[in-house]
GROMACS .gro file of C-alpha atoms in nm:
model
  499
    1MET     CA    1   2.017   0.948   4.538
    2ALA     CA    2   2.226   0.709   4.750
    3GLY     CA    3   2.060   0.844   5.063
    4ARG     CA    4   1.716   0.779   4.915
    5ASN     CA    5   1.815   0.422   4.823
    6ASN     CA    6   1.948   0.359   5.174
    7TYR     CA    7   1.625   0.492   5.320
    8SER     CA    8   1.417   0.272   5.088
    9ASN     CA    9   1.628  -0.033   5.173
   10GLY     CA   10   1.586   0.043   5.542
   11ILE     CA   11   1.207   0.065   5.508
   12ARG     CA   12   1.202  -0.260   5.307
   13LEU     CA   13   1.412  -0.447   5.566
   14TYR     CA   14   1.194  -0.309   5.845
   15MET     CA   15   0.877  -0.431   5.673
   16GLU     CA   16   1.028  -0.771   5.591
   17THR     CA   17   1.143  -0.812   5.951
   18ASN     CA   18   0.799  -0.723   6.086
   19GLN     CA   19   0.629  -0.960   5.842
   20LEU     CA   20   0.856  -1.247   5.946
   21VAL     CA   21   0.804  -1.172   6.315
   22ASP     CA   22   0.426  -1.167   6.267
   23LYS     CA   23   0.444  -1.491   6.072
   24ILE     CA   24   0.646  -1.663   6.345
   25TRP     CA   25   0.424  -1.524   6.618
   26ARG     CA   26   0.098  -1.619   6.449
   27PHE     CA   27   0.215  -1.979   6.451
   28CYS     CA   28   0.234  -1.955   6.831
   29ASP     CA   29  -0.140  -1.891   6.842
   30THR     CA   30  -0.200  -2.233   6.688
   31LEU     CA   31  -0.013  -2.388   6.981
   32ARG     CA   32  -0.198  -2.201   7.254
   33ASP     CA   33  -0.479  -2.458   7.254
   34ASP     CA   34  -0.222  -2.723   7.346
   35GLY     CA   35  -0.112  -2.530   7.655
   36VAL     CA   36   0.210  -2.396   7.504
   37THR     CA   37   0.287  -2.058   7.661
   38TYR     CA   38   0.454  -1.773   7.477
   39GLY     CA   39   0.772  -1.834   7.679
   40ASP     CA   40   0.768  -2.206   7.594
   41TYR     CA   41   0.725  -2.123   7.227
   42LEU     CA   42   1.015  -1.880   7.229
   43GLU     CA   43   1.233  -2.146   7.392
   44GLN     CA   44   1.152  -2.401   7.122
   45ILE     CA   45   1.232  -2.144   6.853
   46THR     CA   46   1.568  -2.084   7.026
   47TYR     CA   47   1.658  -2.454   7.022
   48LEU     CA   48   1.553  -2.503   6.661
   49LEU     CA   49   1.716  -2.180   6.539
   50PHE     CA   50   2.045  -2.285   6.697
   51LEU     CA   51   2.045  -2.619   6.515
   52LYS     CA   52   1.933  -2.464   6.186
   53MET     CA   53   2.204  -2.197   6.197
   54ALA     CA   54   2.473  -2.450   6.293
   55ASP     CA   55   2.368  -2.651   5.988
   56GLU     CA   56   2.385  -2.347   5.762
   57TYR     CA   57   2.728  -2.249   5.893
   58SER     CA   58   2.866  -2.601   5.854
   59SER     CA   59   2.756  -2.621   5.491
   60GLY     CA   60   2.846  -2.263   5.393
   61LYS     CA   61   3.143  -2.130   5.200
   62GLU     CA   62   3.349  -2.093   5.518
   63SER     CA   63   3.254  -2.430   5.660
   64LYS     CA   64   3.283  -2.443   6.040
   65ASN     CA   65   3.250  -2.740   6.273
   66TYR     CA   66   3.032  -2.653   6.570
   67ASN     CA   67   3.068  -2.994   6.735
   68ILE     CA   68   2.701  -3.083   6.710
   69PRO     CA   69   2.686  -3.446   6.838
   70LYS     CA   70   2.630  -3.711   6.574
   71GLY     CA   71   2.260  -3.774   6.522
   72CYS     CA   72   2.162  -3.429   6.650
   73GLU     CA   73   2.213  -3.241   6.325
   74TRP     CA   74   1.937  -3.032   6.173
   75SER     CA   75   1.956  -3.235   5.852
   76ILE     CA   76   1.855  -3.544   6.050
   77LEU     CA   77   1.592  -3.380   6.273
   78LYS     CA   78   1.395  -3.231   5.985
   79LYS     CA   79   1.365  -3.571   5.811
   80TYR     CA   80   1.198  -3.753   6.100
   81ASP     CA   81   0.844  -3.870   6.039
   82VAL     CA   82   0.559  -3.728   6.247
   83SER     CA   83   0.520  -4.066   6.420
   84VAL     CA   84   0.863  -4.042   6.588
   85ILE     CA   85   0.963  -3.676   6.572
   86SER     CA   86   0.858  -3.584   6.928
   87TYR     CA   87   1.055  -3.874   7.077
   88GLU     CA   88   1.363  -3.811   6.863
   89TYR     CA   89   1.352  -3.435   6.924
   90GLN     CA   90   1.364  -3.490   7.302
   91ASN     CA   91   1.653  -3.735   7.259
   92ILE     CA   92   1.840  -3.466   7.063
   93LEU     CA   93   1.775  -3.206   7.336
   94ASP     CA   94   1.904  -3.447   7.603
   95ALA     CA   95   2.220  -3.523   7.403
   96LEU     CA   96   2.291  -3.154   7.342
   97ALA     CA   97   2.247  -3.075   7.714
   98ASN     CA   98   2.536  -3.311   7.791
   99THR     CA   99   2.790  -3.139   7.564
  100GLY     CA  100   2.998  -2.831   7.647
  101GLY     CA  101   3.044  -2.462   7.567
  102MET     CA  102   2.766  -2.263   7.405
  103ILE     CA  103   2.571  -2.580   7.323
  104LYS     CA  104   2.547  -2.686   7.688
  105LYS     CA  105   2.444  -2.337   7.801
  106ILE     CA  106   2.167  -2.319   7.542
  107PHE     CA  107   2.031  -2.671   7.599
  108THR     CA  108   2.069  -2.731   7.975
  109ASN     CA  109   1.739  -2.877   8.108
  110ALA     CA  110   1.582  -2.834   7.762
  111GLN     CA  111   1.242  -2.997   7.721
  112ASN     CA  112   1.010  -3.035   7.423
  113LYS     CA  113   0.698  -2.838   7.519
  114ILE     CA  114   0.510  -2.899   7.191
  115SER     CA  115   0.310  -3.217   7.253
  116ASP     CA  116   0.137  -3.218   6.914
  117ALA     CA  117   0.383  -3.394   6.680
  118LYS     CA  118   0.219  -3.251   6.367
  119LYS     CA  119   0.262  -2.896   6.493
  120LEU     CA  120   0.622  -2.964   6.595
  121LYS     CA  121   0.692  -3.096   6.246
  122LYS     CA  122   0.526  -2.790   6.093
  123LEU     CA  123   0.736  -2.553   6.307
  124ILE     CA  124   1.056  -2.732   6.200
  125GLU     CA  125   0.953  -2.707   5.834
  126PHE     CA  126   0.866  -2.341   5.884
  127ILE     CA  127   1.211  -2.258   6.027
  128ASP     CA  128   1.376  -2.467   5.756
  129GLU     CA  129   1.217  -2.247   5.487
  130GLU     CA  130   1.422  -1.944   5.593
  131SER     CA  131   1.794  -1.893   5.540
  132TRP     CA  132   1.904  -1.743   5.871
  133VAL     CA  133   2.280  -1.717   5.819
  134SER     CA  134   2.242  -1.520   5.496
  135GLU     CA  135   2.052  -1.246   5.681
  136SER     CA  136   2.258  -0.960   5.819
  137THR     CA  137   2.332  -0.961   6.192
  138ASP     CA  138   2.102  -0.660   6.232
  139VAL     CA  139   1.807  -0.834   6.067
  140LYS     CA  140   1.852  -1.164   6.256
  141GLY     CA  141   1.894  -0.976   6.581
  142ASP     CA  142   1.596  -0.750   6.514
  143ILE     CA  143   1.375  -1.052   6.448
  144TYR     CA  144   1.474  -1.219   6.774
  145GLU     CA  145   1.449  -0.896   6.975
  146ALA     CA  146   1.101  -0.840   6.833
  147LEU     CA  147   1.002  -1.193   6.940
  148LEU     CA  148   1.133  -1.124   7.291
  149GLN     CA  149   0.926  -0.807   7.305
  150LYS     CA  150   0.618  -0.995   7.184
  151ASN     CA  151   0.675  -1.243   7.466
  152ALA     CA  152   0.701  -0.957   7.715
  153GLU     CA  153   0.378  -0.803   7.588
  154ASN     CA  154   0.181  -1.126   7.603
  155SER     CA  155   0.308  -1.292   7.921
  156GLY     CA  156   0.421  -1.221   8.274
  157ALA     CA  157   0.777  -1.189   8.147
  158GLY     CA  158   0.728  -0.820   8.079
  159GLN     CA  159   0.778  -0.692   8.431
  160TYR     CA  160   1.156  -0.685   8.385
  161PHE     CA  161   1.161  -0.594   8.016
  162THR     CA  162   1.325  -0.252   8.007
  163PRO     CA  163   1.184  -0.020   7.737
  164ARG     CA  164   1.441   0.011   7.459
  165SER     CA  165   1.404   0.390   7.465
  166VAL     CA  166   1.520   0.389   7.829
  167ILE     CA  167   1.812   0.157   7.752
  168LYS     CA  168   1.926   0.374   7.463
  169THR     CA  169   1.903   0.687   7.680
  170MET     CA  170   2.111   0.529   7.957
  171VAL     CA  171   2.374   0.411   7.710
  172GLU     CA  172   2.396   0.749   7.534
  173CYS     CA  173   2.465   0.911   7.872
  174VAL     CA  174   2.723   0.655   7.986
  175CYS     CA  175   2.906   0.659   7.649
  176PRO     CA  176   3.070   0.312   7.660
  177ARG     CA  177   3.409   0.283   7.492
  178LEU     CA  178   3.554  -0.005   7.294
  179ASP     CA  179   3.816  -0.080   7.563
  180GLN     CA  180   3.574  -0.095   7.858
  181THR     CA  181   3.413  -0.392   8.033
  182ILE     CA  182   3.033  -0.380   8.072
  183ALA     CA  183   2.834  -0.579   8.328
  184ASP     CA  184   2.472  -0.640   8.425
  185PRO     CA  185   2.402  -0.841   8.745
  186SER     CA  186   2.045  -0.922   8.635
  187CYS     CA  187   2.084  -0.927   8.259
  188GLY     CA  188   1.754  -1.085   8.152
  189THR     CA  189   1.758  -1.125   7.776
  190GLY     CA  190   2.058  -0.893   7.729
  191GLY     CA  191   1.893  -0.564   7.636
  192PHE     CA  192   2.157  -0.342   7.798
  193PHE     CA  193   2.440  -0.532   7.629
  194LEU     CA  194   2.279  -0.483   7.289
  195GLY     CA  195   2.224  -0.114   7.357
  196ALA     CA  196   2.592  -0.074   7.447
  197LEU     CA  197   2.698  -0.280   7.144
  198GLU     CA  198   2.496  -0.059   6.910
  199TYR     CA  199   2.653   0.255   7.060
  200ILE     CA  200   3.006   0.112   7.033
  201HIS     CA  201   2.955   0.024   6.666
  202LYS     CA  202   2.806   0.369   6.600
  203THR     CA  203   3.103   0.550   6.755
  204ASN     CA  204   3.378   0.322   6.617
  205LYS     CA  205   3.362   0.288   6.240
  206ASN     CA  206   3.691   0.100   6.201
  207ILE     CA  207   3.734  -0.173   6.463
  208SER     CA  208   4.056  -0.377   6.452
  209LEU     CA  209   4.046  -0.758   6.451
  210LYS     CA  210   4.187  -0.763   6.804
  211ASP     CA  211   3.924  -0.520   6.933
  212ALA     CA  212   3.649  -0.706   6.747
  213ASP     CA  213   3.750  -1.032   6.912
  214ASN     CA  214   3.759  -0.862   7.252
  215LEU     CA  215   3.414  -0.715   7.192
  216LYS     CA  216   3.279  -1.051   7.084
  217PHE     CA  217   3.402  -1.256   7.380
  218ARG     CA  218   3.534  -1.043   7.668
  219THR     CA  219   3.347  -0.711   7.689
  220PHE     CA  220   3.015  -0.825   7.833
  221HIS     CA  221   2.960  -0.999   8.166
  222GLY     CA  222   2.612  -1.095   8.286
  223TRP     CA  223   2.430  -1.292   8.551
  224GLU     CA  224   2.082  -1.436   8.518
  225ILE     CA  225   1.918  -1.657   8.779
  226VAL     CA  226   1.667  -1.829   8.547
  227ASP     CA  227   1.791  -2.097   8.303
  228GLU     CA  228   1.526  -2.020   8.042
  229THR     CA  229   1.598  -1.647   8.040
  230ALA     CA  230   1.975  -1.703   8.028
  231ARG     CA  231   1.947  -1.914   7.713
  232LEU     CA  232   1.733  -1.645   7.550
  233CYS     CA  233   2.004  -1.394   7.641
  234LEU     CA  234   2.280  -1.607   7.489
  235MET     CA  235   2.087  -1.657   7.166
  236ASN     CA  236   1.998  -1.288   7.153
  237LEU     CA  237   2.364  -1.191   7.190
  238PHE     CA  238   2.476  -1.451   6.938
  239LEU     CA  239   2.230  -1.328   6.677
  240HIS     CA  240   2.375  -0.979   6.728
  241GLY     CA  241   2.732  -1.100   6.675
  242ILE     CA  242   2.841  -1.161   7.037
  243GLY     CA  243   2.992  -1.504   7.102
  244ASP     CA  244   2.968  -1.789   6.853
  245LEU     CA  245   2.821  -2.138   6.848
  246ILE     CA  246   3.123  -2.270   7.042
  247ASN     CA  247   3.233  -1.994   7.280
  248THR     CA  248   3.006  -1.761   7.474
  249PRO     CA  249   3.037  -1.429   7.649
  250GLU     CA  250   3.041  -1.458   8.029
  251ILE     CA  251   2.675  -1.511   8.112
  252GLU     CA  252   2.651  -1.698   8.443
  253VAL     CA  253   2.330  -1.874   8.545
  254VAL     CA  254   2.347  -1.793   8.916
  255ASP     CA  255   2.210  -1.544   9.168
  256SER     CA  256   2.468  -1.266   9.141
  257LEU     CA  257   2.391  -1.145   9.495
  258LYS     CA  258   2.515  -1.469   9.653
  259GLU     CA  259   2.882  -1.372   9.655
  260GLU     CA  260   3.106  -1.067   9.637
  261PRO     CA  261   3.214  -0.970   9.283
  262GLN     CA  262   3.527  -1.156   9.175
  263LYS     CA  263   3.593  -0.896   8.905
  264LYS     CA  264   3.552  -0.521   8.886
  265PHE     CA  265   3.400  -0.349   8.584
  266ASN     CA  266   3.421  -0.015   8.407
  267ILE     CA  267   3.045   0.012   8.349
  268VAL     CA  268   2.736  -0.143   8.507
  269LEU     CA  269   2.398  -0.107   8.336
  270ALA     CA  270   2.104  -0.270   8.511
  271ASN     CA  271   1.733  -0.292   8.584
  272PRO     CA  272   1.727  -0.521   8.891
  273PRO     CA  273   1.412  -0.722   8.968
  274PHE     CA  274   1.159  -0.541   9.185
  275GLY     CA  275   1.020  -0.692   9.506
  276LYS     CA  276   1.115  -0.851   9.837
  277SER     CA  277   1.306  -1.169   9.909
  278SER     CA  278   1.137  -1.397  10.163
  279SER     CA  279   1.447  -1.616  10.189
  280ASP     CA  280   1.817  -1.596  10.100
  281ILE     CA  281   1.870  -1.249  10.241
  282PRO     CA  282   2.218  -1.090  10.216
  283THR     CA  283   2.359  -0.941  10.536
  284ASN     CA  284   2.678  -0.778  10.663
  285ASP     CA  285   2.607  -0.923  11.007
  286ILE     CA  286   2.784  -1.260  11.029
  287LYS     CA  287   2.594  -1.347  11.350
  288LYS     CA  288   2.267  -1.348  11.155
  289THR     CA  289   2.405  -1.613  10.919
  290GLU     CA  290   2.503  -1.831  11.215
  291LYS     CA  291   2.156  -1.811  11.370
  292ASP     CA  292   1.938  -1.830  11.059
  293SER     CA  293   2.009  -2.022  10.736
  294HIS     CA  294   1.793  -1.775  10.539
  295TYR     CA  295   2.077  -1.521  10.563
  296TYR     CA  296   2.408  -1.529  10.377
  297TYR     CA  297   2.713  -1.315  10.443
  298ARG     CA  298   2.821  -1.015  10.233
  299SER     CA  299   3.103  -0.833  10.407
  300ASP     CA  300   3.097  -0.560  10.140
  301PHE     CA  301   2.733  -0.465  10.211
  302TRP     CA  302   2.639  -0.172  10.434
  303THR     CA  303   2.330  -0.322  10.597
  304THR     CA  304   2.081  -0.611  10.591
  305THR     CA  305   1.769  -0.585  10.379
  306SER     CA  306   1.519  -0.816  10.209
  307ASN     CA  307   1.449  -0.544   9.952
  308LYS     CA  308   1.600  -0.678   9.629
  309GLN     CA  309   1.660  -0.339   9.475
  310LEU     CA  310   1.848  -0.211   9.782
  311SER     CA  311   2.057  -0.530   9.781
  312PHE     CA  312   2.137  -0.489   9.411
  313LEU     CA  313   2.228  -0.125   9.464
  314GLN     CA  314   2.490  -0.225   9.723
  315HIS     CA  315   2.610  -0.506   9.496
  316ILE     CA  316   2.649  -0.278   9.195
  317VAL     CA  317   2.866  -0.036   9.392
  318SER     CA  318   3.091  -0.333   9.479
  319MET     CA  319   3.105  -0.438   9.112
  320LEU     CA  320   3.252  -0.106   8.995
  321ASP     CA  321   3.623  -0.048   8.966
  322ASN     CA  322   3.768   0.281   9.082
  323ASN     CA  323   3.612   0.553   8.864
  324GLY     CA  324   3.363   0.296   8.729
  325ILE     CA  325   3.024   0.432   8.626
  326ALA     CA  326   2.673   0.292   8.666
  327ALA     CA  327   2.324   0.363   8.535
  328VAL     CA  328   2.055   0.169   8.721
  329VAL     CA  329   1.674   0.158   8.694
  330LEU     CA  330   1.525   0.160   9.044
  331PRO     CA  331   1.171   0.210   9.181
  332ASP     CA  332   1.066   0.510   9.390
  333ASN     CA  333   1.081   0.322   9.722
  334VAL     CA  334   1.461   0.311   9.695
  335LEU     CA  335   1.455   0.692   9.714
  336PHE     CA  336   1.240   0.723  10.028
  337GLU     CA  337   1.216   0.393  10.218
  338GLY     CA  338   1.325   0.419  10.582
  339GLY     CA  339   1.532   0.178  10.789
  340ALA     CA  340   1.782   0.000  10.565
  341GLY     CA  341   1.692   0.236  10.281
  342GLU     CA  342   1.806   0.540  10.479
  343VAL     CA  343   2.132   0.367  10.577
  344ILE     CA  344   2.204   0.275  10.215
  345ARG     CA  345   2.129   0.625  10.082
  346LYS     CA  346   2.364   0.777  10.343
  347GLU     CA  347   2.643   0.536  10.246
  348LEU     CA  348   2.576   0.583   9.875
  349LEU     CA  349   2.629   0.959   9.898
  350GLU     CA  350   2.958   0.894  10.081
  351LYS     CA  351   3.091   0.610   9.865
  352VAL     CA  352   3.000   0.731   9.513
  353ASN     CA  353   2.916   1.045   9.324
  354LEU     CA  354   2.540   1.010   9.272
  355HIS     CA  355   2.527   1.299   9.030
  356THR     CA  356   2.203   1.248   8.832
  357ILE     CA  357   1.852   1.108   8.876
  358LEU     CA  358   1.615   1.073   8.582
  359ARG     CA  359   1.252   1.042   8.692
  360LEU     CA  360   1.072   0.820   8.442
  361PRO     CA  361   0.703   0.852   8.355
  362THR     CA  362   0.452   0.590   8.462
  363GLY     CA  363   0.292   0.359   8.206
  364ILE     CA  364   0.614   0.258   8.028
  365PHE     CA  365   0.666  -0.083   8.190
  366TYR     CA  366   0.461  -0.395   8.122
  367ALA     CA  367   0.398  -0.429   8.497
  368ASN     CA  368   0.129  -0.175   8.584
  369GLY     CA  369   0.182   0.091   8.849
  370VAL     CA  370   0.563   0.091   8.837
  371LYS     CA  371   0.717   0.429   8.923
  372ALA     CA  372   1.085   0.417   8.842
  373ASN     CA  373   1.398   0.627   8.806
  374VAL     CA  374   1.743   0.596   8.657
  375LEU     CA  375   2.026   0.662   8.902
  376PHE     CA  376   2.360   0.762   8.746
  377PHE     CA  377   2.668   0.745   8.967
  378GLN     CA  378   3.045   0.711   8.957
  379LYS     CA  379   3.277   0.547   9.205
  380GLY     CA  380   3.585   0.727   9.333
  381SER     CA  381   3.444   1.047   9.483
  382LYS     CA  382   3.167   1.166   9.715
  383THR     CA  383   2.838   1.320   9.606
  384GLN     CA  384   2.847   1.702   9.600
  385GLU     CA  385   2.518   1.769   9.423
  386ILE     CA  386   2.241   1.577   9.250
  387TRP     CA  387   2.085   1.687   8.924
  388TYR     CA  388   1.724   1.583   8.870
  389TYR     CA  389   1.539   1.563   8.542
  390ASP     CA  390   1.166   1.524   8.606
  391TYR     CA  391   1.012   1.355   8.306
  392ARG     CA  392   0.717   1.225   8.506
  393THR     CA  393   0.514   1.522   8.625
  394ASN     CA  394   0.252   1.617   8.362
  395VAL     CA  395   0.382   1.347   8.126
  396ASN     CA  396   0.133   1.088   8.006
  397ARG     CA  397   0.274   0.771   7.850
  398THR     CA  398   0.116   0.434   7.776
  399LEU     CA  399   0.263   0.120   7.624
  400LYS     CA  400   0.065   0.120   7.300
  401LYS     CA  401  -0.103   0.452   7.228
  402LYS     CA  402   0.161   0.688   7.369
  403PRO     CA  403   0.483   0.487   7.414
  404LEU     CA  404   0.796   0.651   7.548
  405ARG     CA  405   1.023   0.731   7.253
  406PHE     CA  406   1.395   0.791   7.257
  407GLU     CA  407   1.328   1.136   7.110
  408ASP     CA  408   1.131   1.226   7.423
  409LEU     CA  409   1.450   1.205   7.628
  410GLU     CA  410   1.690   1.375   7.389
  411GLU     CA  411   1.669   1.701   7.584
  412PHE     CA  412   1.772   1.513   7.899
  413ILE     CA  413   2.069   1.353   7.720
  414SER     CA  414   2.185   1.691   7.592
  415LEU     CA  415   2.161   1.846   7.940
  416TYR     CA  416   2.330   1.544   8.097
  417LEU     CA  417   2.628   1.550   7.860
  418ALA     CA  418   2.681   1.928   7.873
  419SER     CA  419   3.032   2.014   7.995
  420ASN     CA  420   2.890   2.305   8.193
  421ARG     CA  421   2.550   2.201   8.326
  422LYS     CA  422   2.289   2.473   8.368
  423GLU     CA  423   1.948   2.440   8.529
  424THR     CA  424   1.641   2.493   8.314
  425TRP     CA  425   1.442   2.551   8.635
  426SER     CA  426   1.449   2.889   8.806
  427GLU     CA  427   1.214   3.114   9.002
  428TYR     CA  428   1.134   3.276   8.670
  429ASN     CA  429   1.087   2.941   8.493
  430PRO     CA  430   0.919   2.714   8.752
  431ASP     CA  431   0.831   2.464   8.477
  432GLY     CA  432   1.196   2.375   8.410
  433ARG     CA  433   1.252   2.000   8.439
  434TRP     CA  434   1.629   2.016   8.509
  435ARG     CA  435   1.725   2.118   8.862
  436LYS     CA  436   2.010   2.054   9.102
  437PHE     CA  437   2.018   2.008   9.479
  438SER     CA  438   2.331   2.028   9.695
  439VAL     CA  439   2.424   1.729   9.907
  440ASN     CA  440   2.361   1.942  10.218
  441GLU     CA  441   2.004   2.006  10.102
  442ILE     CA  442   1.961   1.633  10.048
  443ILE     CA  443   2.107   1.527  10.384
  444SER     CA  444   1.889   1.779  10.570
  445ARG     CA  445   1.575   1.608  10.437
  446GLU     CA  446   1.404   1.358  10.668
  447LYS     CA  447   1.550   1.006  10.615
  448ILE     CA  448   1.777   1.153  10.344
  449ASN     CA  449   1.473   1.137  10.116
  450LEU     CA  450   1.570   1.157   9.748
  451ASP     CA  451   1.208   1.151   9.629
  452ILE     CA  452   1.201   1.513   9.512
  453PHE     CA  453   0.946   1.690   9.290
  454TRP     CA  454   0.897   2.062   9.230
  455LEU     CA  455   0.679   2.094   8.919
  456LYS     CA  456   0.314   2.183   8.963
  457ASP     CA  457   0.095   1.887   8.871
  458GLU     CA  458  -0.148   1.999   8.604
  459ASN     CA  459  -0.348   1.678   8.624
  460TYR     CA  460  -0.676   1.849   8.692
  461ILE     CA  461  -1.007   1.755   8.535
  462ASP     CA  462  -1.086   1.953   8.222
  463LEU     CA  463  -1.441   1.850   8.130
  464ASN     CA  464  -1.397   1.975   7.775
  465ASN     CA  465  -1.085   1.767   7.712
  466LEU     CA  466  -1.135   1.441   7.896
  467PRO     CA  467  -0.908   1.151   7.793
  468GLU     CA  468  -1.051   0.841   7.635
  469PRO     CA  469  -1.225   0.606   7.886
  470GLU     CA  470  -0.952   0.346   7.828
  471GLU     CA  471  -0.685   0.598   7.930
  472ILE     CA  472  -0.876   0.693   8.245
  473ILE     CA  473  -0.911   0.326   8.344
  474ASP     CA  474  -0.539   0.266   8.279
  475LYS     CA  475  -0.446   0.565   8.498
  476ILE     CA  476  -0.674   0.449   8.783
  477TYR     CA  477  -0.529   0.099   8.757
  478GLN     CA  478  -0.172   0.231   8.766
  479ASP     CA  479  -0.249   0.449   9.070
  480LEU     CA  480  -0.411   0.158   9.255
  481GLU     CA  481  -0.110  -0.063   9.177
  482SER     CA  482   0.122   0.209   9.306
  483VAL     CA  483  -0.078   0.247   9.629
  484LEU     CA  484  -0.069  -0.130   9.688
  485ARG     CA  485   0.309  -0.137   9.629
  486SER     CA  486   0.359   0.150   9.877
  487ILE     CA  487   0.147  -0.026  10.141
  488GLN     CA  488   0.348  -0.345  10.092
  489THR     CA  489   0.673  -0.149  10.126
  490ILE     CA  490   0.555   0.005  10.456
  491LYS     CA  491   0.443  -0.336  10.580
  492ASP     CA  492   0.779  -0.494  10.491
  493SER     CA  493   0.968  -0.210  10.659
  494LEU     CA  494   0.766  -0.259  10.979
  495LEU     CA  495   0.835  -0.632  10.973
  496GLU     CA  496   1.209  -0.568  10.925
  497ARG     CA  497   1.215  -0.349  11.237
  498THR     CA  498   1.070  -0.634  11.444
  499ASP     CA  499   1.342  -0.880  11.328
   0.00000   0.00000   0.00000
């Protein structure tokens, strides 16, 4: 009976959360005519939520002072008349930006993007209707995470939004412990941190006060180059119980590639931004930095490259402590690109144990045409063999109709975690998705190419079972995007050789 009640309560909370998310998001549509983007809207919600929750905490049973400057309190903001609210709201944002701690990080460069004073007033009243502190951390966090996903779906922000099923899979394989430090050099809105946090809570039912404090303030370390995204990350973490309205976890608003890691970490989880850098290129050649200001020196790097993913891969290896482990989402070109790519793959096999590669299906990212993989490696020993799990060949996934679910990758997780790994592929079972290759087989391939497939592609045209026209168009679009990306990669590689 208790199980049935828990299930019913879970369904009820899920429905209530979705209803509140839809309600908040529908209000955004009323602002679209005024030129307010989805990202702008989410920012304003972040500012207002922070002030509302600080007000609720300060007036609650366990009253806390969050050092909100005088005149900036929620109780004052919500009382302003429509005729002055826009002006006063911007004054409040400016004052908050000049404070310290969590407040400064949330409000740095904050601007009121809602020009219609009546709509701003209505949004403030709308947020004031809800009691945010009384909600459980899970519910508050779920609401904000859902808003972040809505933003990813409806704007250009989705290209770096890692599917939560992929995050959960990576975390389940890495198995973070309560006493470990976890870093992400391109943390976005904090998805990997929340995935790790959920796993830690799931596997540690009784957490001491000391460990809880450590988890809240010292476990997670992130870098995010964009102010707006960093503040979304901080609020997302706070709503999930990480940091408080005074102190924050270490989220630095800088380009993490610009300097060698000052700390080493037990775990790195990341999905670095895809693309090329036209300026600010890291190099291990100090003479380049003396001749050209576009280059900056990284003595710990193995080679020079403008490819962001290859730069992040080198950086992540440097971030790991001895025996540190990493799980990183990287596009196909990292596996086969020549020039700097070949140099980096050679060094990677020497410097870490690159033991597993998960090949992800297409159609799971908001940016069309992305073909990606998860590389799992550990520092402290060389690569002896690489295990591949091909979940791309003959797998059809789309964002809405056939999304990638965590359950789809449970077989991979089981095979990954097995103490005595055994291939599911063999000459007698050529359809097995789990196969290993020795490092000698890898090195003997041209350019140390890690882009390996063995399954027969069954993507032939069956006239009796054609997909829906929308699916066909999506597939063509993804293939075209992939071709264009490959051409750009070849072009960039040729340009690098002429440097």
